[in-house]
PDB file of C-alpha atoms in Angstrom:
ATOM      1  CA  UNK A   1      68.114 103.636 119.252  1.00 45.00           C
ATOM      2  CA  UNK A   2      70.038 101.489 121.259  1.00 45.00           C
ATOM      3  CA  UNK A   3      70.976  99.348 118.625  1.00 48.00           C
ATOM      4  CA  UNK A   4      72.170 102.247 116.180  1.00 46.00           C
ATOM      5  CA  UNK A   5      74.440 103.325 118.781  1.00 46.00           C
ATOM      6  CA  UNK A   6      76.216 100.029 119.384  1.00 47.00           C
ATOM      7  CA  UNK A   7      76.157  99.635 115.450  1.00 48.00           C
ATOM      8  CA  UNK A   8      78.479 102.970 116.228  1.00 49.00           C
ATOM      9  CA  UNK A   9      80.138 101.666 118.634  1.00 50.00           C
ATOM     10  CA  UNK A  10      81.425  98.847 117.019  1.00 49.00           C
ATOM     11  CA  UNK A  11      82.495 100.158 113.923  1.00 50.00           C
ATOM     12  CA  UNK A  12      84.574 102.791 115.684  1.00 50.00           C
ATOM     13  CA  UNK A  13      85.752 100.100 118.219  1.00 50.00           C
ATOM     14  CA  UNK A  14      87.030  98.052 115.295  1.00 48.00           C
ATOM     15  CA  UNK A  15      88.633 100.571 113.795  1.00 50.00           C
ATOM     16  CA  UNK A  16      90.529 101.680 116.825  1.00 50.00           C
ATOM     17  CA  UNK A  17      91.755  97.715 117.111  1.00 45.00           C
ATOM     18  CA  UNK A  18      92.539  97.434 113.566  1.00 49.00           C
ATOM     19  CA  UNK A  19      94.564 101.145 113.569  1.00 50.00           C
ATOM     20  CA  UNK A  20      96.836 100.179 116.299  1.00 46.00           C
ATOM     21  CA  UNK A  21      97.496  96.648 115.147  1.00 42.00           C
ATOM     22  CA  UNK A  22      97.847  98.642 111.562  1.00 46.00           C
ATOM     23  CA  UNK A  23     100.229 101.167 113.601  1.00 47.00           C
ATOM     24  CA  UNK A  24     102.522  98.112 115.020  1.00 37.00           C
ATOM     25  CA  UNK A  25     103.600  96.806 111.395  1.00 39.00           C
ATOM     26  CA  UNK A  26     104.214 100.062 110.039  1.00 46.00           C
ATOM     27  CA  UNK A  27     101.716 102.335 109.531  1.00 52.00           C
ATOM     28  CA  UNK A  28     101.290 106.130 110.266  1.00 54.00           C
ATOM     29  CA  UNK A  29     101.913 106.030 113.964  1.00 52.00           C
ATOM     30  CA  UNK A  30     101.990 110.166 114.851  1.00 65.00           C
ATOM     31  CA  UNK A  31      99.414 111.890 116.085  1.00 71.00           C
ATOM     32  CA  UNK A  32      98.154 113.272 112.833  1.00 74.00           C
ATOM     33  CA  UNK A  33      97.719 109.376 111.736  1.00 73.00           C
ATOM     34  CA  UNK A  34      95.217 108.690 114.647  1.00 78.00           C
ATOM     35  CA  UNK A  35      93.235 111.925 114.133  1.00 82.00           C
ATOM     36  CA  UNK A  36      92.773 111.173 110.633  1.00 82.00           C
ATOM     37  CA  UNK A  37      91.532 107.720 111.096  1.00 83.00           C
ATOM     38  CA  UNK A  38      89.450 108.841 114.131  1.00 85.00           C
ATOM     39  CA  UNK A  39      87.481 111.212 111.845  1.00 87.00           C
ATOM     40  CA  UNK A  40      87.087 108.781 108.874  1.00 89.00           C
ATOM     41  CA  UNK A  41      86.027 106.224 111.461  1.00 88.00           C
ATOM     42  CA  UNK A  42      83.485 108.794 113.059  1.00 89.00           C
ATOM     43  CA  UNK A  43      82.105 109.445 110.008  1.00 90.00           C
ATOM     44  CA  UNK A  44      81.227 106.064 108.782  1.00 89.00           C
ATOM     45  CA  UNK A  45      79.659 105.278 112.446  1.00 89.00           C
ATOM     46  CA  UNK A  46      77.311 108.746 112.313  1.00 91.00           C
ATOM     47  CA  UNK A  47      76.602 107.889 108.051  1.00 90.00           C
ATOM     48  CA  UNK A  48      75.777 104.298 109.095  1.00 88.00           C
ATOM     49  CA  UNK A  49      73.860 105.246 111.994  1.00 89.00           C
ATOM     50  CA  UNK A  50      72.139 107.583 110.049  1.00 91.00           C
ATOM     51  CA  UNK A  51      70.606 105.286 107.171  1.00 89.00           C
ATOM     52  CA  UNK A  52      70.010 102.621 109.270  1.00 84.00           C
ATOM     53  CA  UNK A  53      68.025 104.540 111.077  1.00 85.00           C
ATOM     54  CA  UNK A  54      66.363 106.183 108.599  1.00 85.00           C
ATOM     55  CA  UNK A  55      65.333 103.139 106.706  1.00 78.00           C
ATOM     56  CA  UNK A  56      64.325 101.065 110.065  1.00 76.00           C
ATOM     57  CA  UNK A  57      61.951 103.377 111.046  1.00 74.00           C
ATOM     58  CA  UNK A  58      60.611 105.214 108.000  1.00 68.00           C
ATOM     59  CA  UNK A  59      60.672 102.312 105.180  1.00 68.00           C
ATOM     60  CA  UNK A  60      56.921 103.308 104.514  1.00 73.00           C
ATOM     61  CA  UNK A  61      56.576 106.545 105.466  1.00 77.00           C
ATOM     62  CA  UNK A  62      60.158 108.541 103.822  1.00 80.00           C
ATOM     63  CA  UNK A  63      59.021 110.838 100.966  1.00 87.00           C
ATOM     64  CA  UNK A  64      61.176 111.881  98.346  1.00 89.00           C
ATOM     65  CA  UNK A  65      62.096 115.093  99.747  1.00 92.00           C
ATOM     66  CA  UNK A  66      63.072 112.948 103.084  1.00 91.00           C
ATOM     67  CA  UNK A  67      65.022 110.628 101.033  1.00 91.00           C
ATOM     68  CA  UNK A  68      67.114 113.728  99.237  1.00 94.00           C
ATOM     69  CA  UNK A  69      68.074 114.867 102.652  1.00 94.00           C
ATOM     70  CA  UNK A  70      68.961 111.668 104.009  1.00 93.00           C
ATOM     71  CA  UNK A  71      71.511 111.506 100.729  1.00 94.00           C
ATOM     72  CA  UNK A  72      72.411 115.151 101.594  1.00 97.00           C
ATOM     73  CA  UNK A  73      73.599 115.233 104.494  1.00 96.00           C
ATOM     74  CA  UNK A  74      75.919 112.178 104.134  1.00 94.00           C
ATOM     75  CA  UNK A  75      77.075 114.274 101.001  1.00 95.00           C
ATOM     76  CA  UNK A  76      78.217 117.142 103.016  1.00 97.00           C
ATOM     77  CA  UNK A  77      79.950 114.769 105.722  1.00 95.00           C
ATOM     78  CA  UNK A  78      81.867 112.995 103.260  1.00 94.00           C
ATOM     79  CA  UNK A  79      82.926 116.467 102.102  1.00 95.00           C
ATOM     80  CA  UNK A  80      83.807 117.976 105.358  1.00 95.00           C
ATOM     81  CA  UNK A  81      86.038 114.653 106.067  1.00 93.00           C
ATOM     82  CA  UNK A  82      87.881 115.018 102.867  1.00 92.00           C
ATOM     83  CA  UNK A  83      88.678 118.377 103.154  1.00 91.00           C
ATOM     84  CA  UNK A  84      89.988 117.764 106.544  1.00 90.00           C
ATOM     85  CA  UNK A  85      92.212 115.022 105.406  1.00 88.00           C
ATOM     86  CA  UNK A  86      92.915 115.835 102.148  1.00 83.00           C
ATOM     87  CA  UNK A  87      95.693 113.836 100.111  1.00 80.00           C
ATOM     88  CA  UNK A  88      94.001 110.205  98.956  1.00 81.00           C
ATOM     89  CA  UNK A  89      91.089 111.273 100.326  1.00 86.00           C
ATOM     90  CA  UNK A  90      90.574 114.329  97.677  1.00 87.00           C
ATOM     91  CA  UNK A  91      91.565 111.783  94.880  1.00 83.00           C
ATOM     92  CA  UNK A  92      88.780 109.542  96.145  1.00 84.00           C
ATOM     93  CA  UNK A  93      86.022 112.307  96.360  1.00 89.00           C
ATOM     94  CA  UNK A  94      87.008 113.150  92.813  1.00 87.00           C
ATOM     95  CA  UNK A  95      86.602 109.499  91.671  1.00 85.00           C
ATOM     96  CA  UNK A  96      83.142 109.397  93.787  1.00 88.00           C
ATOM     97  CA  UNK A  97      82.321 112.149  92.098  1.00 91.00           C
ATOM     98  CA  UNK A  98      82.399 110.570  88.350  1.00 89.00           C
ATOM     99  CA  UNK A  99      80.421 108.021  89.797  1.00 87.00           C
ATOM    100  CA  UNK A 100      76.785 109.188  88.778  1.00 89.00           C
ATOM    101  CA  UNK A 101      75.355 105.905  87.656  1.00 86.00           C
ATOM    102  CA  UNK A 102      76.196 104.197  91.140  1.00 83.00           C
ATOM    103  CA  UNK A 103      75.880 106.893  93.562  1.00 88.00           C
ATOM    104  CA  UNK A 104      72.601 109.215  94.159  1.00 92.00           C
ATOM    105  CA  UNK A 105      73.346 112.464  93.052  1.00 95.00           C
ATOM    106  CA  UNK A 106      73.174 114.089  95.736  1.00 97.00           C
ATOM    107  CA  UNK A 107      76.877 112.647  96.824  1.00 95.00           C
ATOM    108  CA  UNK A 108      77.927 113.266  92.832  1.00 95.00           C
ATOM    109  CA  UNK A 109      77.043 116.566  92.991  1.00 97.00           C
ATOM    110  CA  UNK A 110      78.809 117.933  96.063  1.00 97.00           C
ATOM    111  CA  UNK A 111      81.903 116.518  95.430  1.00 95.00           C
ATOM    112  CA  UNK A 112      82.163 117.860  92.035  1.00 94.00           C
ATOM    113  CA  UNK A 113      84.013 121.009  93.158  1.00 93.00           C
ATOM    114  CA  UNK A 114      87.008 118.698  94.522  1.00 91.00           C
ATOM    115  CA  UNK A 115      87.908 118.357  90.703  1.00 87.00           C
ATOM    116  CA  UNK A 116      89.557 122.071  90.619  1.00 81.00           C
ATOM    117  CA  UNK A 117      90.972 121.192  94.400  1.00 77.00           C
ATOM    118  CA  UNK A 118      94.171 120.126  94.852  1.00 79.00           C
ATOM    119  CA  UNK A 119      96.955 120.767  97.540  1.00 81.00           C
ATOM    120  CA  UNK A 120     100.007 122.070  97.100  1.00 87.00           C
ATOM    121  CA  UNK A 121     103.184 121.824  98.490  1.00 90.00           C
ATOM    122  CA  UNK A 122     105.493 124.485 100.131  1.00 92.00           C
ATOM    123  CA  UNK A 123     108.672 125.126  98.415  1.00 95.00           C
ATOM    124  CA  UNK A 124     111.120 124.238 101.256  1.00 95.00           C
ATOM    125  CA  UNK A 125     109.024 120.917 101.168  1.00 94.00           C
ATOM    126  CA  UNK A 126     109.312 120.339  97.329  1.00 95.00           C
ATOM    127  CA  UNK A 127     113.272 121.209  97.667  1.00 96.00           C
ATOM    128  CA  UNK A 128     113.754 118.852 100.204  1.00 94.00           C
ATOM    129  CA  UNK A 129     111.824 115.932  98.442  1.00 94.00           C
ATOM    130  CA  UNK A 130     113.215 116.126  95.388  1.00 95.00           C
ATOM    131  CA  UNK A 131     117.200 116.474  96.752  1.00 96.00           C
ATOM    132  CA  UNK A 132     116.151 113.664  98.989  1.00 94.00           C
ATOM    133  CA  UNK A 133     115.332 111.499  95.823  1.00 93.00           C
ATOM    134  CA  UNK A 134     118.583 112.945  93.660  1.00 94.00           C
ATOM    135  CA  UNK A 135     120.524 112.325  97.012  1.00 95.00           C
ATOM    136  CA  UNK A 136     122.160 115.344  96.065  1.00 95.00           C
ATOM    137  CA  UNK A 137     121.735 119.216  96.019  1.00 96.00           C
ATOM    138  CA  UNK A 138     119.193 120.822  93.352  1.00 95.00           C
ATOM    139  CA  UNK A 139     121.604 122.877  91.742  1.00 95.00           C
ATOM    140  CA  UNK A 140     123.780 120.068  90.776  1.00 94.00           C
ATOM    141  CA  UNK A 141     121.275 118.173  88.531  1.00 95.00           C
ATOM    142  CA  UNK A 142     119.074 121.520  87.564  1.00 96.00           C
ATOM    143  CA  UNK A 143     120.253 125.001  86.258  1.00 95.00           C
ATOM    144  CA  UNK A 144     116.983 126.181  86.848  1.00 95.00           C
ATOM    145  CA  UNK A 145     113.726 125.059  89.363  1.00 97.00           C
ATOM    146  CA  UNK A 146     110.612 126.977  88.915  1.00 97.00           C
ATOM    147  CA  UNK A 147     109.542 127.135  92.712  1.00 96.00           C
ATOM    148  CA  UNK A 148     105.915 127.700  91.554  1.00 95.00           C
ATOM    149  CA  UNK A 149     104.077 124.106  90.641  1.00 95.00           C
ATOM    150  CA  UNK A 150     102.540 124.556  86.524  1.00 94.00           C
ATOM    151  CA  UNK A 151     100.397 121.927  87.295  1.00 91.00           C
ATOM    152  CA  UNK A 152      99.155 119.874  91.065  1.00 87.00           C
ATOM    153  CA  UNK A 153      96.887 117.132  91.928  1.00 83.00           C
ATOM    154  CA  UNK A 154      95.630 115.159  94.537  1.00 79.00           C
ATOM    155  CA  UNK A 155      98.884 112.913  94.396  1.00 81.00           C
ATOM    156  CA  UNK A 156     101.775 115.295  93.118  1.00 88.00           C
ATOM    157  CA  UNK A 157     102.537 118.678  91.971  1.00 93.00           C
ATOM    158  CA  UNK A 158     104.597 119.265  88.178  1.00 96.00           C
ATOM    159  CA  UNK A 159     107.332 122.491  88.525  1.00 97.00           C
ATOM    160  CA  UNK A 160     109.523 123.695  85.168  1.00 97.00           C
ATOM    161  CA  UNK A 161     113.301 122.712  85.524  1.00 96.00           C
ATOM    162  CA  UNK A 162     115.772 123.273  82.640  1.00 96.00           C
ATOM    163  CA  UNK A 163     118.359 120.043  83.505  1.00 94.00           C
ATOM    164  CA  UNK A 164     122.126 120.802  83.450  1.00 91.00           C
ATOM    165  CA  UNK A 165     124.693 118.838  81.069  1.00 84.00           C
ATOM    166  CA  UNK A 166     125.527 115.678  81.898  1.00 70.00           C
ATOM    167  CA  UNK A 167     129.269 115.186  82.347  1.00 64.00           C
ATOM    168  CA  UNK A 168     131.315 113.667  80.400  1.00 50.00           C
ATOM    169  CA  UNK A 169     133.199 111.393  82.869  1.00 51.00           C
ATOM    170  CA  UNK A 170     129.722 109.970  84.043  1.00 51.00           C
ATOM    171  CA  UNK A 171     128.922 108.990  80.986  1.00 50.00           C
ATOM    172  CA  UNK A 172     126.495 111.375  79.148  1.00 50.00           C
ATOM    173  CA  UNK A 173     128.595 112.768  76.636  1.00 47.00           C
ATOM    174  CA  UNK A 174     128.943 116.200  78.274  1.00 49.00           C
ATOM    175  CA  UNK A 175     124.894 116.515  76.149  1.00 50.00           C
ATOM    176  CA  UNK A 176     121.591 117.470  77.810  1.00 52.00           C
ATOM    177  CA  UNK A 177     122.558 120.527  78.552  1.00 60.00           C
ATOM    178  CA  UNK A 178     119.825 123.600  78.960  1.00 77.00           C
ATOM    179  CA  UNK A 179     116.876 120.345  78.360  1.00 90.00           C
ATOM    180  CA  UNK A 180     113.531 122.038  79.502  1.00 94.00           C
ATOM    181  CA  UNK A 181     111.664 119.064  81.546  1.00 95.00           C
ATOM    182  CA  UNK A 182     108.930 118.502  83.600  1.00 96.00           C
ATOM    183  CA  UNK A 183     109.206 117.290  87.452  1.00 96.00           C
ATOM    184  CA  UNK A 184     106.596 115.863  89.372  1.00 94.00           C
ATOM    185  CA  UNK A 185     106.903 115.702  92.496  1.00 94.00           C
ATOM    186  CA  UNK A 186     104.801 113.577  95.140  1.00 88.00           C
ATOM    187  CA  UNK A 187     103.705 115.908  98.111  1.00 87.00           C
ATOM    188  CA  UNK A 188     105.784 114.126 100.797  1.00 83.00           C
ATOM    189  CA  UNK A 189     102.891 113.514 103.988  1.00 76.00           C
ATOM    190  CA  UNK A 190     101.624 110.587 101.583  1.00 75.00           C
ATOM    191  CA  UNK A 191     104.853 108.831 102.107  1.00 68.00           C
ATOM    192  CA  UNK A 192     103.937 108.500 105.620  1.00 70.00           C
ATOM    193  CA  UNK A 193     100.087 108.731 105.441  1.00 75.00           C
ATOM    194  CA  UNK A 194      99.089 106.536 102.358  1.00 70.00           C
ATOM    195  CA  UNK A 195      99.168 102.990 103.582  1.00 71.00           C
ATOM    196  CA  UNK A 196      97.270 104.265 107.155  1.00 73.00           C
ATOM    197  CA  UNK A 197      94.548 105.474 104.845  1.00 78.00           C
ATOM    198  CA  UNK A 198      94.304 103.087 102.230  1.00 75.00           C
ATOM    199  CA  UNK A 199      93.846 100.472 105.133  1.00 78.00           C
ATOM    200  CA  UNK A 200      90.833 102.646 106.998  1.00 82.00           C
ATOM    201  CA  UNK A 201      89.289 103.283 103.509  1.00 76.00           C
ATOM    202  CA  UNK A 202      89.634  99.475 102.912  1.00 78.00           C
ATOM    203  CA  UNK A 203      88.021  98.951 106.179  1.00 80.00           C
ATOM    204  CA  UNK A 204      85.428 101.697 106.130  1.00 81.00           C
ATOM    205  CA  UNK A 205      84.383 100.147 102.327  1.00 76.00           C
ATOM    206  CA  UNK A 206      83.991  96.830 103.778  1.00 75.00           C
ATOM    207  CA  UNK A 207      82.064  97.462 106.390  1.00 75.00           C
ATOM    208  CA  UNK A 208      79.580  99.353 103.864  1.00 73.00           C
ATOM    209  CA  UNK A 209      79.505  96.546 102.201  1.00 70.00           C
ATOM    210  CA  UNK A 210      78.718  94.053 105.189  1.00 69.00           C
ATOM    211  CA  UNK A 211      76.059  96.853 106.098  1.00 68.00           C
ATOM    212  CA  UNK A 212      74.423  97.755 103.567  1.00 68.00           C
ATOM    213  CA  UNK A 213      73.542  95.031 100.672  1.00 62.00           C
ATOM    214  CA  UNK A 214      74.169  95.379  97.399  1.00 63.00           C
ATOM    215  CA  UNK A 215      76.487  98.469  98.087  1.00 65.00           C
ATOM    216  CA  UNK A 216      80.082  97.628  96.843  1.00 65.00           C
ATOM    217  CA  UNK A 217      82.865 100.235  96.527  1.00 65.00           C
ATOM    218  CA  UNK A 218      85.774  98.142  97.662  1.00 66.00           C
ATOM    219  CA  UNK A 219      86.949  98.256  94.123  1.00 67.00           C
ATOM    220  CA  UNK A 220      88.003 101.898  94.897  1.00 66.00           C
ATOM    221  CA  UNK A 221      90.321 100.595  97.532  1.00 63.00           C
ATOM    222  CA  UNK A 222      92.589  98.844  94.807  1.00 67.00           C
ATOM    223  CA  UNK A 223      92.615 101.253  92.264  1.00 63.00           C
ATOM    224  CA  UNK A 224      93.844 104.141  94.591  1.00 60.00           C
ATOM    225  CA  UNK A 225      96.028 101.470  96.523  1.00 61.00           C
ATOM    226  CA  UNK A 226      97.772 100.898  93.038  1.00 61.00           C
ATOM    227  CA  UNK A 227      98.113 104.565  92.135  1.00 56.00           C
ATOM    228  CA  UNK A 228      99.369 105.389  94.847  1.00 54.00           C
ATOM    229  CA  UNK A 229     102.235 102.901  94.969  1.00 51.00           C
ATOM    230  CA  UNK A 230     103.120 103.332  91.190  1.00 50.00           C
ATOM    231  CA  UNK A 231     102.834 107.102  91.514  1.00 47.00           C
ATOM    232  CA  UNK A 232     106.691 108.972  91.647  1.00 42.00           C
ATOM    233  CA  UNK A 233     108.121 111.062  93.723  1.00 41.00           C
TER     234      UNK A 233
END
């Protein structure tokens, strides 16, 4: 047991080195930042611990049914921690989920209902993001803003506008005018919480991989990583 717990204890104690160091050049540094990592970081340690444990002692012995559970309850950890967290980390339990010929299906299954989850952002919020971006108030570049999103994922939300006419002097043509078109709009804590997760996720998939042989997901970590980036706001 001993050496389960210090397999804990390092993973978390690397993680805590590697999130301040992370923090120092950049990174999420608030509060929010540290609890998110702390609970990703948690989780790996009590997941890792878990197997490990489960295969050093019972490599004969584990039935089927002991096996399922093991799978299980790792399932409905993952789950909890992406709930909590939400943002990249409900766009990588909905990629996990589509993942049934690499993952048991136990993990497939549970985190099938994040496909119809998706935050949304509060209207004050979207306001403020997209005159940030125009660097200008709403009213000036849109006669009309549906406040309610048609459409949200994991990475952005989609609201109606109807654009105004471009003036003349600015060189539009004074045409445009009453265009129907379709915003998306990035929900604004990634800007500050994307490259603090994409580097625990990065380290959290590596360490899986160091841990357990064979078992390679770090191509997750530059998919989402380029998503992310490319994704508007």
């Amino acid at each position: 047991m001993v050496r389960f717990l210090r397999l804990g204890g390092a993973l978390m104690g690397f993680g805590v080195s590697g999130y301040a160091a992370a923090s120092a050049v950049g990174h999420d540094t608030s509060i929010e930042g540290a609890v998110r990592s702390g609970r990703t970081l948690g989780f790996a340690a009590l997941v890792a611990c878990d197997y490990k444990y489960f295969w050093f002692w019972n490599p004969d012995e584990a039935t089927p049914e002991d096996t399922a559970a093991l799978h299980q309850r790792g399932a409905d950890r993952l789950l909890h921690i992406i709930r909590q967290n939400a943002g990249l980390y409900i766009k990588v339990g909905q990629h996990l989920s589509s993942l049934n010929h690499l993952l048991p299906a136990q993990y497939t299954e549970t985190l099938k209902c994040l496909q119809s989850q998706a935050p949304r952002t509060a209207w004050a919020d979207v306001r403020r993001t997209v005159e940030a971006e125009l660097g200008r108030p709403l009213e000036e570049v849109y006669s009309y803003f549906e406040e309610e999103p048609i459409a949200a994922a994991s990475i952005a939300q989609v609201h109606r506008a109807v654009a105004r006419p471009v003036p003349i002097a600015s060189g539009g043509g004074g045409g445009g005018g009453g265009r129907a078109v379709a915003v998306k709009v990035q929900h604004p804590q990634l800007a500050r919480q994307f490259v603090g997760d994409l580097w625990v996720h990065q380290f959290v998939l590596g360490a899986a991989g160091h841990l357990f042989y064979g078992f390679d997901l770090g191509f997750l970590h530059d998919e989402n990583q380029l998503t992310l980036i490319d994704a508007p706001h």
